[in-house]
């Protein structure tokens, strides 16, 4: 009599194959080639420096440079195996960011005297990631993100929307940089 279906093993692959597949993510993570954030970081890179972002935009809320820097630190240092190095000269990789554009424009208007029903903050940021070990450029690209806020939220709504847009840019920059390594 054949064994019951609840006692049979999965069809198609021998047990050794299933065991190997189960341990593959652990092996890849231990080798430093793959992290569970999806980032692929070469073994030669152990540290990263992220100097304060430069803000060349005009008209934005104060502190955008620090908000972007903090968001980049969270992505590149806190969510990867890279250690944050305070000195650029001693780091294996350096992430440089420049806020190039900040705009606020109506995203939707009401029928009442053409007043804005929704405003949109848009930020443009240039990110350069340098490989100091092999003396090369890993990434040089501009990123843009937008976030909407109601006009009734005032300057705080604008600042919150700008912070959310910078978070998105930091995520996009991290993904772009680590997918090419």
PDB file of C-alpha atoms in Angstrom:
ATOM      1  CA  UNK A   1       0.000   0.000   0.000  1.00  0.00           C
ATOM      2  CA  UNK A   2       1.459   3.443  -0.890  1.00  0.00           C
ATOM      3  CA  UNK A   3       2.246   5.865   1.914  1.00  0.00           C
ATOM      4  CA  UNK A   4      -0.437   8.390   2.763  1.00  0.00           C
ATOM      5  CA  UNK A   5      -0.242  11.767   1.047  1.00  0.00           C
ATOM      6  CA  UNK A   6       0.369  13.548   4.366  1.00  0.00           C
ATOM      7  CA  UNK A   7       3.532  11.516   4.882  1.00  0.00           C
ATOM      8  CA  UNK A   8       4.982  11.861   1.387  1.00  0.00           C
ATOM      9  CA  UNK A   9       7.717  14.321   0.491  1.00  0.00           C
ATOM     10  CA  UNK A  10       7.285  17.084  -2.107  1.00  0.00           C
ATOM     11  CA  UNK A  11       7.497  15.725  -5.605  1.00  0.00           C
ATOM     12  CA  UNK A  12      10.034  16.730  -8.168  1.00  0.00           C
ATOM     13  CA  UNK A  13      13.129  17.345  -6.007  1.00  0.00           C
ATOM     14  CA  UNK A  14      15.065  15.045  -3.701  1.00  0.00           C
ATOM     15  CA  UNK A  15      15.262  16.048   0.011  1.00  0.00           C
ATOM     16  CA  UNK A  16      18.870  17.212  -0.348  1.00  0.00           C
ATOM     17  CA  UNK A  17      17.821  19.793  -2.928  1.00  0.00           C
ATOM     18  CA  UNK A  18      15.162  21.229  -0.619  1.00  0.00           C
ATOM     19  CA  UNK A  19      17.690  21.468   2.210  1.00  0.00           C
ATOM     20  CA  UNK A  20      20.200  23.253  -0.026  1.00  0.00           C
ATOM     21  CA  UNK A  21      17.580  25.737  -1.210  1.00  0.00           C
ATOM     22  CA  UNK A  22      16.512  26.441   2.375  1.00  0.00           C
ATOM     23  CA  UNK A  23      20.069  27.405   3.391  1.00  0.00           C
ATOM     24  CA  UNK A  24      20.987  29.382   0.245  1.00  0.00           C
ATOM     25  CA  UNK A  25      19.831  32.802   1.580  1.00  0.00           C
ATOM     26  CA  UNK A  26      21.853  32.290   4.773  1.00  0.00           C
ATOM     27  CA  UNK A  27      24.979  31.381   2.827  1.00  0.00           C
ATOM     28  CA  UNK A  28      24.638  34.385   0.520  1.00  0.00           C
ATOM     29  CA  UNK A  29      24.082  36.766   3.435  1.00  0.00           C
ATOM     30  CA  UNK A  30      27.044  35.328   5.351  1.00  0.00           C
ATOM     31  CA  UNK A  31      29.334  35.838   2.355  1.00  0.00           C
ATOM     32  CA  UNK A  32      28.519  39.538   2.337  1.00  0.00           C
ATOM     33  CA  UNK A  33      27.380  39.416  -1.271  1.00  0.00           C
ATOM     34  CA  UNK A  34      23.663  39.739  -0.645  1.00  0.00           C
ATOM     35  CA  UNK A  35      21.714  41.393   2.134  1.00  0.00           C
ATOM     36  CA  UNK A  36      18.049  40.897   2.920  1.00  0.00           C
ATOM     37  CA  UNK A  37      17.399  44.519   1.939  1.00  0.00           C
ATOM     38  CA  UNK A  38      18.087  43.442  -1.636  1.00  0.00           C
ATOM     39  CA  UNK A  39      21.413  45.259  -1.705  1.00  0.00           C
ATOM     40  CA  UNK A  40      24.417  43.705  -3.340  1.00  0.00           C
ATOM     41  CA  UNK A  41      27.580  45.163  -1.823  1.00  0.00           C
ATOM     42  CA  UNK A  42      31.069  44.040  -2.875  1.00  0.00           C
ATOM     43  CA  UNK A  43      33.284  42.586  -0.138  1.00  0.00           C
ATOM     44  CA  UNK A  44      35.911  45.286  -0.746  1.00  0.00           C
ATOM     45  CA  UNK A  45      33.529  47.923   0.656  1.00  0.00           C
ATOM     46  CA  UNK A  46      33.320  47.838   4.438  1.00  0.00           C
ATOM     47  CA  UNK A  47      32.768  51.495   5.379  1.00  0.00           C
ATOM     48  CA  UNK A  48      30.800  54.425   3.987  1.00  0.00           C
ATOM     49  CA  UNK A  49      31.064  58.165   4.598  1.00  0.00           C
ATOM     50  CA  UNK A  50      28.056  60.390   4.016  1.00  0.00           C
ATOM     51  CA  UNK A  51      28.952  64.071   4.371  1.00  0.00           C
ATOM     52  CA  UNK A  52      26.247  66.674   4.890  1.00  0.00           C
ATOM     53  CA  UNK A  53      24.245  67.099   1.693  1.00  0.00           C
ATOM     54  CA  UNK A  54      24.660  70.386  -0.125  1.00  0.00           C
ATOM     55  CA  UNK A  55      21.468  72.406  -0.610  1.00  0.00           C
ATOM     56  CA  UNK A  56      21.576  74.523  -3.789  1.00  0.00           C
ATOM     57  CA  UNK A  57      17.793  74.839  -3.985  1.00  0.00           C
ATOM     58  CA  UNK A  58      15.976  78.018  -3.107  1.00  0.00           C
ATOM     59  CA  UNK A  59      12.789  78.582  -1.211  1.00  0.00           C
ATOM     60  CA  UNK A  60      12.574  75.288   0.650  1.00  0.00           C
ATOM     61  CA  UNK A  61      12.140  74.794   4.371  1.00  0.00           C
ATOM     62  CA  UNK A  62      15.307  74.967   6.455  1.00  0.00           C
ATOM     63  CA  UNK A  63      17.162  71.768   7.243  1.00  0.00           C
ATOM     64  CA  UNK A  64      16.610  69.889   3.977  1.00  0.00           C
ATOM     65  CA  UNK A  65      20.346  69.137   3.836  1.00  0.00           C
ATOM     66  CA  UNK A  66      20.270  67.399   7.233  1.00  0.00           C
ATOM     67  CA  UNK A  67      17.034  65.523   6.456  1.00  0.00           C
ATOM     68  CA  UNK A  68      18.525  64.117   3.246  1.00  0.00           C
ATOM     69  CA  UNK A  69      21.804  63.215   4.953  1.00  0.00           C
ATOM     70  CA  UNK A  70      19.943  61.384   7.743  1.00  0.00           C
ATOM     71  CA  UNK A  71      17.818  59.481   5.208  1.00  0.00           C
ATOM     72  CA  UNK A  72      20.942  58.435   3.268  1.00  0.00           C
ATOM     73  CA  UNK A  73      22.687  57.309   6.481  1.00  0.00           C
ATOM     74  CA  UNK A  74      19.646  55.209   7.365  1.00  0.00           C
ATOM     75  CA  UNK A  75      19.762  53.483   3.965  1.00  0.00           C
ATOM     76  CA  UNK A  76      23.487  53.073   3.340  1.00  0.00           C
ATOM     77  CA  UNK A  77      24.731  52.459   6.892  1.00  0.00           C
ATOM     78  CA  UNK A  78      21.813  51.361   9.059  1.00  0.00           C
ATOM     79  CA  UNK A  79      20.195  49.013   6.510  1.00  0.00           C
ATOM     80  CA  UNK A  80      23.308  47.424   5.060  1.00  0.00           C
ATOM     81  CA  UNK A  81      26.437  45.805   6.408  1.00  0.00           C
ATOM     82  CA  UNK A  82      28.477  48.971   5.748  1.00  0.00           C
ATOM     83  CA  UNK A  83      29.847  50.770   8.808  1.00  0.00           C
ATOM     84  CA  UNK A  84      29.451  54.546   8.933  1.00  0.00           C
ATOM     85  CA  UNK A  85      32.843  56.282   8.745  1.00  0.00           C
ATOM     86  CA  UNK A  86      32.875  59.943   9.847  1.00  0.00           C
ATOM     87  CA  UNK A  87      36.005  60.774   7.823  1.00  0.00           C
ATOM     88  CA  UNK A  88      35.644  60.699   4.018  1.00  0.00           C
ATOM     89  CA  UNK A  89      39.369  60.067   3.588  1.00  0.00           C
ATOM     90  CA  UNK A  90      39.158  56.814   5.583  1.00  0.00           C
ATOM     91  CA  UNK A  91      35.956  55.454   4.005  1.00  0.00           C
ATOM     92  CA  UNK A  92      35.791  52.735   1.353  1.00  0.00           C
ATOM     93  CA  UNK A  93      32.755  54.423  -0.248  1.00  0.00           C
ATOM     94  CA  UNK A  94      31.499  58.013  -0.140  1.00  0.00           C
ATOM     95  CA  UNK A  95      27.926  59.097  -0.828  1.00  0.00           C
ATOM     96  CA  UNK A  96      27.642  62.742  -1.898  1.00  0.00           C
ATOM     97  CA  UNK A  97      24.283  64.419  -2.411  1.00  0.00           C
ATOM     98  CA  UNK A  98      23.249  67.822  -3.713  1.00  0.00           C
ATOM     99  CA  UNK A  99      19.700  69.163  -3.521  1.00  0.00           C
ATOM    100  CA  UNK A 100      19.391  70.953  -6.835  1.00  0.00           C
ATOM    101  CA  UNK A 101      15.691  71.815  -7.011  1.00  0.00           C
ATOM    102  CA  UNK A 102      12.791  72.529  -4.683  1.00  0.00           C
ATOM    103  CA  UNK A 103       9.394  73.582  -6.020  1.00  0.00           C
ATOM    104  CA  UNK A 104       5.881  73.946  -4.668  1.00  0.00           C
ATOM    105  CA  UNK A 105       3.043  74.075  -7.181  1.00  0.00           C
ATOM    106  CA  UNK A 106      -0.692  73.462  -7.164  1.00  0.00           C
ATOM    107  CA  UNK A 107      -1.501  69.814  -7.850  1.00  0.00           C
ATOM    108  CA  UNK A 108      -5.264  70.326  -7.972  1.00  0.00           C
ATOM    109  CA  UNK A 109      -7.391  73.435  -8.059  1.00  0.00           C
ATOM    110  CA  UNK A 110     -10.884  74.143  -6.792  1.00  0.00           C
ATOM    111  CA  UNK A 111     -13.587  75.943  -8.702  1.00  0.00           C
ATOM    112  CA  UNK A 112     -13.541  78.676  -6.053  1.00  0.00           C
ATOM    113  CA  UNK A 113     -11.423  81.483  -7.510  1.00  0.00           C
ATOM    114  CA  UNK A 114      -8.904  78.986  -8.864  1.00  0.00           C
ATOM    115  CA  UNK A 115      -7.582  78.240  -5.380  1.00  0.00           C
ATOM    116  CA  UNK A 116      -5.310  75.242  -4.821  1.00  0.00           C
ATOM    117  CA  UNK A 117      -7.057  72.191  -3.401  1.00  0.00           C
ATOM    118  CA  UNK A 118      -3.755  70.353  -3.146  1.00  0.00           C
ATOM    119  CA  UNK A 119      -0.136  71.465  -3.378  1.00  0.00           C
ATOM    120  CA  UNK A 120       2.810  69.384  -4.570  1.00  0.00           C
ATOM    121  CA  UNK A 121       6.393  69.603  -3.339  1.00  0.00           C
ATOM    122  CA  UNK A 122       8.968  68.347  -5.850  1.00  0.00           C
ATOM    123  CA  UNK A 123      12.644  67.878  -5.071  1.00  0.00           C
ATOM    124  CA  UNK A 124      15.528  67.103  -7.418  1.00  0.00           C
ATOM    125  CA  UNK A 125      18.714  65.620  -5.957  1.00  0.00           C
ATOM    126  CA  UNK A 126      22.024  64.608  -7.560  1.00  0.00           C
ATOM    127  CA  UNK A 127      23.694  61.617  -5.864  1.00  0.00           C
ATOM    128  CA  UNK A 128      27.256  60.476  -6.494  1.00  0.00           C
ATOM    129  CA  UNK A 129      28.663  57.312  -4.893  1.00  0.00           C
ATOM    130  CA  UNK A 130      32.436  56.971  -5.017  1.00  0.00           C
ATOM    131  CA  UNK A 131      34.444  53.762  -4.587  1.00  0.00           C
ATOM    132  CA  UNK A 132      37.622  54.854  -2.773  1.00  0.00           C
ATOM    133  CA  UNK A 133      39.087  51.317  -2.841  1.00  0.00           C
ATOM    134  CA  UNK A 134      39.119  51.011  -6.631  1.00  0.00           C
ATOM    135  CA  UNK A 135      39.115  54.790  -7.206  1.00  0.00           C
ATOM    136  CA  UNK A 136      35.960  54.820  -9.301  1.00  0.00           C
ATOM    137  CA  UNK A 137      32.450  56.168  -9.493  1.00  0.00           C
ATOM    138  CA  UNK A 138      29.726  53.659  -8.639  1.00  0.00           C
ATOM    139  CA  UNK A 139      26.795  55.978  -9.297  1.00  0.00           C
ATOM    140  CA  UNK A 140      26.211  59.480 -10.619  1.00  0.00           C
ATOM    141  CA  UNK A 141      22.560  60.198 -11.162  1.00  0.00           C
ATOM    142  CA  UNK A 142      19.757  62.675 -10.532  1.00  0.00           C
ATOM    143  CA  UNK A 143      16.646  61.621  -8.640  1.00  0.00           C
ATOM    144  CA  UNK A 144      13.310  63.364  -8.287  1.00  0.00           C
ATOM    145  CA  UNK A 145      10.342  62.793  -5.995  1.00  0.00           C
ATOM    146  CA  UNK A 146       7.087  64.589  -5.247  1.00  0.00           C
ATOM    147  CA  UNK A 147       4.663  64.614  -2.358  1.00  0.00           C
ATOM    148  CA  UNK A 148       1.280  66.310  -2.066  1.00  0.00           C
ATOM    149  CA  UNK A 149      -0.109  68.227   0.896  1.00  0.00           C
ATOM    150  CA  UNK A 150      -3.272  70.259   1.554  1.00  0.00           C
ATOM    151  CA  UNK A 151      -2.819  74.054   1.571  1.00  0.00           C
ATOM    152  CA  UNK A 152      -4.508  74.135   4.983  1.00  0.00           C
ATOM    153  CA  UNK A 153      -1.435  72.334   6.395  1.00  0.00           C
ATOM    154  CA  UNK A 154       0.626  75.464   5.748  1.00  0.00           C
ATOM    155  CA  UNK A 155       4.392  75.524   6.156  1.00  0.00           C
ATOM    156  CA  UNK A 156       4.364  72.401   8.330  1.00  0.00           C
ATOM    157  CA  UNK A 157       2.577  70.491   5.564  1.00  0.00           C
ATOM    158  CA  UNK A 158       5.170  71.728   3.087  1.00  0.00           C
ATOM    159  CA  UNK A 159       8.020  70.630   5.372  1.00  0.00           C
ATOM    160  CA  UNK A 160       6.430  67.201   5.961  1.00  0.00           C
ATOM    161  CA  UNK A 161       5.904  66.717   2.214  1.00  0.00           C
ATOM    162  CA  UNK A 162       9.542  67.691   1.557  1.00  0.00           C
ATOM    163  CA  UNK A 163      10.741  65.183   4.172  1.00  0.00           C
ATOM    164  CA  UNK A 164       8.655  62.409   2.574  1.00  0.00           C
ATOM    165  CA  UNK A 165      10.034  63.247  -0.883  1.00  0.00           C
ATOM    166  CA  UNK A 166      13.610  63.150   0.462  1.00  0.00           C
ATOM    167  CA  UNK A 167      12.947  59.731   2.034  1.00  0.00           C
ATOM    168  CA  UNK A 168      11.794  58.454  -1.354  1.00  0.00           C
ATOM    169  CA  UNK A 169      14.900  59.867  -3.039  1.00  0.00           C
ATOM    170  CA  UNK A 170      17.146  58.186  -0.435  1.00  0.00           C
ATOM    171  CA  UNK A 171      15.387  54.844  -1.079  1.00  0.00           C
ATOM    172  CA  UNK A 172      15.736  55.255  -4.841  1.00  0.00           C
ATOM    173  CA  UNK A 173      19.407  56.264  -4.605  1.00  0.00           C
ATOM    174  CA  UNK A 174      20.227  53.282  -2.365  1.00  0.00           C
ATOM    175  CA  UNK A 175      18.436  50.880  -4.696  1.00  0.00           C
ATOM    176  CA  UNK A 176      20.144  52.302  -7.786  1.00  0.00           C
ATOM    177  CA  UNK A 177      23.590  52.300  -6.187  1.00  0.00           C
ATOM    178  CA  UNK A 178      23.448  48.804  -4.751  1.00  0.00           C
ATOM    179  CA  UNK A 179      21.773  47.177  -7.740  1.00  0.00           C
ATOM    180  CA  UNK A 180      24.739  48.171  -9.919  1.00  0.00           C
ATOM    181  CA  UNK A 181      27.473  46.914  -7.577  1.00  0.00           C
TER     182      UNK A 181
END
